[in-house]
mmCIF file with all atom_site columns, C-alpha atoms in Angstrom:
data_model
loop_
_atom_site.group_PDB
_atom_site.id
_atom_site.type_symbol
_atom_site.label_atom_id
_atom_site.label_alt_id
_atom_site.label_comp_id
_atom_site.label_asym_id
_atom_site.label_entity_id
_atom_site.label_seq_id
_atom_site.pdbx_PDB_ins_code
_atom_site.Cartn_x
_atom_site.Cartn_y
_atom_site.Cartn_z
_atom_site.occupancy
_atom_site.B_iso_or_equiv
_atom_site.pdbx_formal_charge
_atom_site.auth_seq_id
_atom_site.auth_comp_id
_atom_site.auth_asym_id
_atom_site.auth_atom_id
_atom_site.pdbx_PDB_model_num
ATOM 1   C CA . MET V 1 1   ? 77.696 -50.392 -38.244 1.00 0.00 ? 1   MET V CA 1
ATOM 2   C CA . THR V 1 2   ? 75.449 -47.323 -38.266 1.00 0.00 ? 2   THR V CA 1
ATOM 3   C CA . ASN V 1 3   ? 74.161 -48.251 -41.701 1.00 0.00 ? 3   ASN V CA 1
ATOM 4   C CA . ARG V 1 4   ? 72.000 -50.964 -40.137 1.00 0.00 ? 4   ARG V CA 1
ATOM 5   C CA . VAL V 1 5   ? 69.766 -48.400 -38.432 1.00 0.00 ? 5   VAL V CA 1
ATOM 6   C CA . VAL V 1 6   ? 69.672 -46.241 -41.561 1.00 0.00 ? 6   VAL V CA 1
ATOM 7   C CA . GLU V 1 7   ? 68.767 -49.236 -43.719 1.00 0.00 ? 7   GLU V CA 1
ATOM 8   C CA . MET V 1 8   ? 66.020 -50.174 -41.290 1.00 0.00 ? 8   MET V CA 1
ATOM 9   C CA . LEU V 1 9   ? 64.634 -46.613 -41.362 1.00 0.00 ? 9   LEU V CA 1
ATOM 10  C CA . GLU V 1 10  ? 64.820 -46.525 -45.162 1.00 0.00 ? 10  GLU V CA 1
ATOM 11  C CA . ALA V 1 11  ? 62.855 -49.794 -45.224 1.00 0.00 ? 11  ALA V CA 1
ATOM 12  C CA . SER V 1 12  ? 60.333 -48.146 -42.867 1.00 0.00 ? 12  SER V CA 1
ATOM 13  C CA . ARG V 1 13  ? 59.719 -45.194 -45.204 1.00 0.00 ? 13  ARG V CA 1
ATOM 14  C CA . ASP V 1 14  ? 55.959 -45.774 -45.364 1.00 0.00 ? 14  ASP V CA 1
ATOM 15  C CA . ALA V 1 15  ? 55.769 -45.919 -41.564 1.00 0.00 ? 15  ALA V CA 1
ATOM 16  C CA . LEU V 1 16  ? 57.761 -42.679 -41.381 1.00 0.00 ? 16  LEU V CA 1
ATOM 17  C CA . VAL V 1 17  ? 55.384 -40.986 -43.826 1.00 0.00 ? 17  VAL V CA 1
ATOM 18  C CA . ALA V 1 18  ? 52.410 -42.198 -41.773 1.00 0.00 ? 18  ALA V CA 1
ATOM 19  C CA . THR V 1 19  ? 54.132 -40.945 -38.603 1.00 0.00 ? 19  THR V CA 1
ATOM 20  C CA . ALA V 1 20  ? 54.785 -37.544 -40.188 1.00 0.00 ? 20  ALA V CA 1
ATOM 21  C CA . THR V 1 21  ? 51.175 -37.347 -41.375 1.00 0.00 ? 21  THR V CA 1
ATOM 22  C CA . ARG V 1 22  ? 49.826 -38.110 -37.887 1.00 0.00 ? 22  ARG V CA 1
ATOM 23  C CA . ALA V 1 23  ? 52.251 -35.631 -36.314 1.00 0.00 ? 23  ALA V CA 1
ATOM 24  C CA . VAL V 1 24  ? 51.278 -32.779 -38.633 1.00 0.00 ? 24  VAL V CA 1
ATOM 25  C CA . ASP V 1 25  ? 47.598 -33.560 -38.182 1.00 0.00 ? 25  ASP V CA 1
ATOM 26  C CA . ARG V 1 26  ? 48.001 -33.430 -34.388 1.00 0.00 ? 26  ARG V CA 1
ATOM 27  C CA . GLU V 1 27  ? 50.403 -30.503 -34.158 1.00 0.00 ? 27  GLU V CA 1
ATOM 28  C CA . PRO V 1 28  ? 50.731 -28.427 -37.325 1.00 0.00 ? 28  PRO V CA 1
ATOM 29  C CA . LEU V 1 29  ? 53.681 -26.058 -37.486 1.00 0.00 ? 29  LEU V CA 1
ATOM 30  C CA . GLN V 1 30  ? 52.531 -22.653 -36.338 1.00 0.00 ? 30  GLN V CA 1
ATOM 31  C CA . GLY V 1 31  ? 52.140 -20.429 -39.371 1.00 0.00 ? 31  GLY V CA 1
ATOM 32  C CA . ALA V 1 32  ? 53.187 -23.138 -41.850 1.00 0.00 ? 32  ALA V CA 1
ATOM 33  C CA . PRO V 1 33  ? 51.095 -24.025 -44.857 1.00 0.00 ? 33  PRO V CA 1
ATOM 34  C CA . SER V 1 34  ? 49.187 -27.277 -44.683 1.00 0.00 ? 34  SER V CA 1
ATOM 35  C CA . TYR V 1 35  ? 51.105 -30.224 -46.082 1.00 0.00 ? 35  TYR V CA 1
ATOM 36  C CA . SER V 1 36  ? 49.714 -32.999 -48.236 1.00 0.00 ? 36  SER V CA 1
ATOM 37  C CA . ARG V 1 37  ? 50.771 -36.609 -47.807 1.00 0.00 ? 37  ARG V CA 1
ATOM 38  C CA . ASP V 1 38  ? 52.929 -36.174 -50.943 1.00 0.00 ? 38  ASP V CA 1
ATOM 39  C CA . ASP V 1 39  ? 54.622 -33.129 -49.387 1.00 0.00 ? 39  ASP V CA 1
ATOM 40  C CA . LEU V 1 40  ? 55.319 -35.107 -46.240 1.00 0.00 ? 40  LEU V CA 1
ATOM 41  C CA . ALA V 1 41  ? 56.611 -38.080 -48.236 1.00 0.00 ? 41  ALA V CA 1
ATOM 42  C CA . GLN V 1 42  ? 59.023 -35.734 -49.997 1.00 0.00 ? 42  GLN V CA 1
ATOM 43  C CA . MET V 1 43  ? 60.185 -34.386 -46.612 1.00 0.00 ? 43  MET V CA 1
ATOM 44  C CA . VAL V 1 44  ? 60.701 -37.927 -45.299 1.00 0.00 ? 44  VAL V CA 1
ATOM 45  C CA . ASP V 1 45  ? 62.704 -38.785 -48.420 1.00 0.00 ? 45  ASP V CA 1
ATOM 46  C CA . GLY V 1 46  ? 64.851 -35.711 -47.848 1.00 0.00 ? 46  GLY V CA 1
ATOM 47  C CA . PHE V 1 47  ? 65.373 -36.655 -44.216 1.00 0.00 ? 47  PHE V CA 1
ATOM 48  C CA . LEU V 1 48  ? 66.381 -40.199 -45.208 1.00 0.00 ? 48  LEU V CA 1
ATOM 49  C CA . HIS V 1 49  ? 68.776 -38.790 -47.794 1.00 0.00 ? 49  HIS V CA 1
ATOM 50  C CA . VAL V 1 50  ? 70.409 -36.551 -45.176 1.00 0.00 ? 50  VAL V CA 1
ATOM 51  C CA . LEU V 1 51  ? 70.589 -39.457 -42.729 1.00 0.00 ? 51  LEU V CA 1
ATOM 52  C CA . ARG V 1 52  ? 72.184 -41.725 -45.363 1.00 0.00 ? 52  ARG V CA 1
ATOM 53  C CA . GLU V 1 53  ? 74.635 -38.994 -46.348 1.00 0.00 ? 53  GLU V CA 1
ATOM 54  C CA . ARG V 1 54  ? 75.770 -38.636 -42.735 1.00 0.00 ? 54  ARG V CA 1
ATOM 55  C CA . ALA V 1 55  ? 75.899 -42.387 -42.073 1.00 0.00 ? 55  ALA V CA 1
ATOM 56  C CA . ASP V 1 56  ? 78.066 -42.954 -45.134 1.00 0.00 ? 56  ASP V CA 1
ATOM 57  C CA . ALA V 1 57  ? 80.281 -39.987 -44.184 1.00 0.00 ? 57  ALA V CA 1
ATOM 58  C CA . ARG V 1 58  ? 79.926 -38.581 -47.684 1.00 0.00 ? 58  ARG V CA 1
ATOM 59  C CA . SER V 1 59  ? 79.548 -34.857 -48.217 1.00 0.00 ? 59  SER V CA 1
ATOM 60  C CA . ASP V 1 60  ? 77.290 -32.713 -46.068 1.00 0.00 ? 60  ASP V CA 1
ATOM 61  C CA . ASP V 1 61  ? 75.669 -31.045 -49.089 1.00 0.00 ? 61  ASP V CA 1
ATOM 62  C CA . ALA V 1 62  ? 72.095 -32.212 -48.466 1.00 0.00 ? 62  ALA V CA 1
ATOM 63  C CA . TYR V 1 63  ? 72.362 -31.572 -44.721 1.00 0.00 ? 63  TYR V CA 1
ATOM 64  C CA . GLU V 1 64  ? 73.715 -28.050 -45.223 1.00 0.00 ? 64  GLU V CA 1
ATOM 65  C CA . PHE V 1 65  ? 71.116 -27.284 -47.908 1.00 0.00 ? 65  PHE V CA 1
ATOM 66  C CA . TYR V 1 66  ? 68.347 -28.324 -45.522 1.00 0.00 ? 66  TYR V CA 1
ATOM 67  C CA . ILE V 1 67  ? 69.716 -26.300 -42.619 1.00 0.00 ? 67  ILE V CA 1
ATOM 68  C CA . ASP V 1 68  ? 70.643 -23.240 -44.680 1.00 0.00 ? 68  ASP V CA 1
ATOM 69  C CA . THR V 1 69  ? 67.682 -23.145 -47.088 1.00 0.00 ? 69  THR V CA 1
ATOM 70  C CA . VAL V 1 70  ? 64.668 -25.156 -45.951 1.00 0.00 ? 70  VAL V CA 1
ATOM 71  C CA . ILE V 1 71  ? 64.608 -23.965 -42.338 1.00 0.00 ? 71  ILE V CA 1
ATOM 72  C CA . PRO V 1 72  ? 64.904 -20.234 -43.182 1.00 0.00 ? 72  PRO V CA 1
ATOM 73  C CA . GLY V 1 73  ? 62.203 -20.836 -45.813 1.00 0.00 ? 73  GLY V CA 1
ATOM 74  C CA . LEU V 1 74  ? 59.855 -22.161 -43.143 1.00 0.00 ? 74  LEU V CA 1
ATOM 75  C CA . VAL V 1 75  ? 60.527 -19.074 -41.032 1.00 0.00 ? 75  VAL V CA 1
ATOM 76  C CA . ALA V 1 76  ? 59.927 -16.826 -44.060 1.00 0.00 ? 76  ALA V CA 1
ATOM 77  C CA . GLN V 1 77  ? 56.570 -18.588 -44.572 1.00 0.00 ? 77  GLN V CA 1
ATOM 78  C CA . GLY V 1 78  ? 55.591 -17.675 -41.018 1.00 0.00 ? 78  GLY V CA 1
ATOM 79  C CA . SER V 1 79  ? 56.608 -20.680 -38.917 1.00 0.00 ? 79  SER V CA 1
ATOM 80  C CA . SER V 1 80  ? 58.002 -19.648 -35.565 1.00 0.00 ? 80  SER V CA 1
ATOM 81  C CA . PRO V 1 81  ? 61.447 -20.913 -34.580 1.00 0.00 ? 81  PRO V CA 1
ATOM 82  C CA . GLU V 1 82  ? 59.884 -22.395 -31.448 1.00 0.00 ? 82  GLU V CA 1
ATOM 83  C CA . SER V 1 83  ? 57.390 -24.448 -33.444 1.00 0.00 ? 83  SER V CA 1
ATOM 84  C CA . ILE V 1 84  ? 60.137 -25.632 -35.814 1.00 0.00 ? 84  ILE V CA 1
ATOM 85  C CA . VAL V 1 85  ? 62.281 -26.792 -32.899 1.00 0.00 ? 85  VAL V CA 1
ATOM 86  C CA . HIS V 1 86  ? 59.262 -28.379 -31.220 1.00 0.00 ? 86  HIS V CA 1
ATOM 87  C CA . GLY V 1 87  ? 58.340 -30.269 -34.380 1.00 0.00 ? 87  GLY V CA 1
ATOM 88  C CA . THR V 1 88  ? 61.941 -31.345 -34.967 1.00 0.00 ? 88  THR V CA 1
ATOM 89  C CA . VAL V 1 89  ? 62.356 -32.745 -31.466 1.00 0.00 ? 89  VAL V CA 1
ATOM 90  C CA . ALA V 1 90  ? 59.011 -34.547 -31.707 1.00 0.00 ? 90  ALA V CA 1
ATOM 91  C CA . TRP V 1 91  ? 60.055 -35.992 -35.094 1.00 0.00 ? 91  TRP V CA 1
ATOM 92  C CA . CYS V 1 92  ? 63.392 -37.169 -33.705 1.00 0.00 ? 92  CYS V CA 1
ATOM 93  C CA . ALA V 1 93  ? 61.635 -38.886 -30.798 1.00 0.00 ? 93  ALA V CA 1
ATOM 94  C CA . ARG V 1 94  ? 59.228 -40.640 -33.147 1.00 0.00 ? 94  ARG V CA 1
ATOM 95  C CA . VAL V 1 95  ? 62.058 -41.790 -35.428 1.00 0.00 ? 95  VAL V CA 1
ATOM 96  C CA . MET V 1 96  ? 64.042 -43.037 -32.431 1.00 0.00 ? 96  MET V CA 1
ATOM 97  C CA . VAL V 1 97  ? 61.072 -45.153 -31.352 1.00 0.00 ? 97  VAL V CA 1
ATOM 98  C CA . LEU V 1 98  ? 60.862 -46.691 -34.829 1.00 0.00 ? 98  LEU V CA 1
ATOM 99  C CA . ALA V 1 99  ? 64.616 -47.281 -34.828 1.00 0.00 ? 99  ALA V CA 1
ATOM 100 C CA . THR V 1 100 ? 64.475 -48.967 -31.431 1.00 0.00 ? 100 THR V CA 1
ATOM 101 C CA . ARG V 1 101 ? 61.660 -51.253 -32.527 1.00 0.00 ? 101 ARG V CA 1
ATOM 102 C CA . GLY V 1 102 ? 63.530 -52.212 -35.684 1.00 0.00 ? 102 GLY V CA 1
ATOM 103 C CA . LEU V 1 103 ? 66.763 -53.301 -34.071 1.00 0.00 ? 103 LEU V CA 1
ATOM 104 C CA . PRO V 1 104 ? 67.098 -56.968 -33.169 1.00 0.00 ? 104 PRO V CA 1
ATOM 105 C CA . HIS V 1 105 ? 68.494 -55.932 -29.797 1.00 0.00 ? 105 HIS V CA 1
ATOM 106 C CA . PRO V 1 106 ? 67.172 -52.498 -28.810 1.00 0.00 ? 106 PRO V CA 1
ATOM 107 C CA . ASP V 1 107 ? 69.837 -52.265 -26.126 1.00 0.00 ? 107 ASP V CA 1
ATOM 108 C CA . ASP V 1 108 ? 72.537 -52.461 -28.837 1.00 0.00 ? 108 ASP V CA 1
ATOM 109 C CA . THR V 1 109 ? 73.747 -48.933 -28.258 1.00 0.00 ? 109 THR V CA 1
ATOM 110 C CA . VAL V 1 110 ? 76.205 -48.511 -31.133 1.00 0.00 ? 110 VAL V CA 1
ATOM 111 C CA . GLU V 1 111 ? 73.481 -47.623 -33.640 1.00 0.00 ? 111 GLU V CA 1
ATOM 112 C CA . LEU V 1 112 ? 71.312 -45.794 -31.141 1.00 0.00 ? 112 LEU V CA 1
ATOM 113 C CA . ASP V 1 113 ? 74.281 -43.788 -29.848 1.00 0.00 ? 113 ASP V CA 1
ATOM 114 C CA . TRP V 1 114 ? 75.079 -42.754 -33.421 1.00 0.00 ? 114 TRP V CA 1
ATOM 115 C CA . LEU V 1 115 ? 71.452 -41.820 -34.098 1.00 0.00 ? 115 LEU V CA 1
ATOM 116 C CA . ALA V 1 116 ? 71.184 -39.877 -30.824 1.00 0.00 ? 116 ALA V CA 1
ATOM 117 C CA . ALA V 1 117 ? 74.383 -37.961 -31.656 1.00 0.00 ? 117 ALA V CA 1
ATOM 118 C CA . PHE V 1 118 ? 73.025 -37.236 -35.139 1.00 0.00 ? 118 PHE V CA 1
ATOM 119 C CA . PHE V 1 119 ? 69.745 -35.958 -33.670 1.00 0.00 ? 119 PHE V CA 1
ATOM 120 C CA . ALA V 1 120 ? 71.546 -33.795 -31.100 1.00 0.00 ? 120 ALA V CA 1
ATOM 121 C CA . GLY V 1 121 ? 73.482 -32.011 -33.844 1.00 0.00 ? 121 GLY V CA 1
ATOM 122 C CA . TYR V 1 122 ? 70.436 -31.918 -36.111 1.00 0.00 ? 122 TYR V CA 1
ATOM 123 C CA . VAL V 1 123 ? 68.253 -30.202 -33.497 1.00 0.00 ? 123 VAL V CA 1
ATOM 124 C CA . ARG V 1 124 ? 71.086 -27.800 -32.588 1.00 0.00 ? 124 ARG V CA 1
ATOM 125 C CA . ASP V 1 125 ? 71.643 -26.825 -36.224 1.00 0.00 ? 125 ASP V CA 1
ATOM 126 C CA . ILE V 1 126 ? 67.927 -26.471 -36.983 1.00 0.00 ? 126 ILE V CA 1
ATOM 127 C CA . ALA V 1 127 ? 67.401 -24.324 -33.882 1.00 0.00 ? 127 ALA V CA 1
ATOM 128 C CA . ASN V 1 128 ? 70.344 -22.091 -34.758 1.00 0.00 ? 128 ASN V CA 1
ATOM 129 C CA . SER V 1 129 ? 69.127 -21.721 -38.345 1.00 0.00 ? 129 SER V CA 1
ATOM 130 C CA . ALA V 1 130 ? 65.529 -20.990 -37.328 1.00 0.00 ? 130 ALA V CA 1
ATOM 131 C CA . PHE V 1 131 ? 66.384 -18.412 -34.700 1.00 0.00 ? 131 PHE V CA 1
ATOM 132 C CA . ARG V 1 132 ? 69.009 -16.779 -36.951 1.00 0.00 ? 132 ARG V CA 1
ATOM 133 C CA . ALA V 1 133 ? 66.423 -16.523 -39.767 1.00 0.00 ? 133 ALA V CA 1
ATOM 134 C CA . ALA V 1 134 ? 63.881 -15.002 -37.378 1.00 0.00 ? 134 ALA V CA 1
ATOM 135 C CA . ARG V 1 135 ? 66.348 -12.258 -36.385 1.00 0.00 ? 135 ARG V CA 1
ATOM 136 C CA . LYS V 1 136 ? 66.781 -11.124 -40.007 1.00 0.00 ? 136 LYS V CA 1
#
């Protein structure tokens, strides 16, 4: 059941890349390097991979790699934990809007409940990783 929202988001990859590009142009991560459209496309692909992994209840390898490696790397490059959390929450909100638009019945809460639960854990884990990395 949750695969429908993931499939719709995968089909909306170009819109997600455009959304990420607009978001970074409007609010760049504090201290982060500038990102090209190709960099952002790679990040979107990684996000979609993590989302698919979770939806299919496969391993958590990609998710854990992202949380344990990518987030501390952003902190090491100078991004503040606050800006990482801010950007993550803004990204989740933007993705949720796309997901809502793509569902035939936006009030069909099964998929949206799953996505909201995913985002809640995602933000929690990113925040924990970012703040833990900043304390080191």
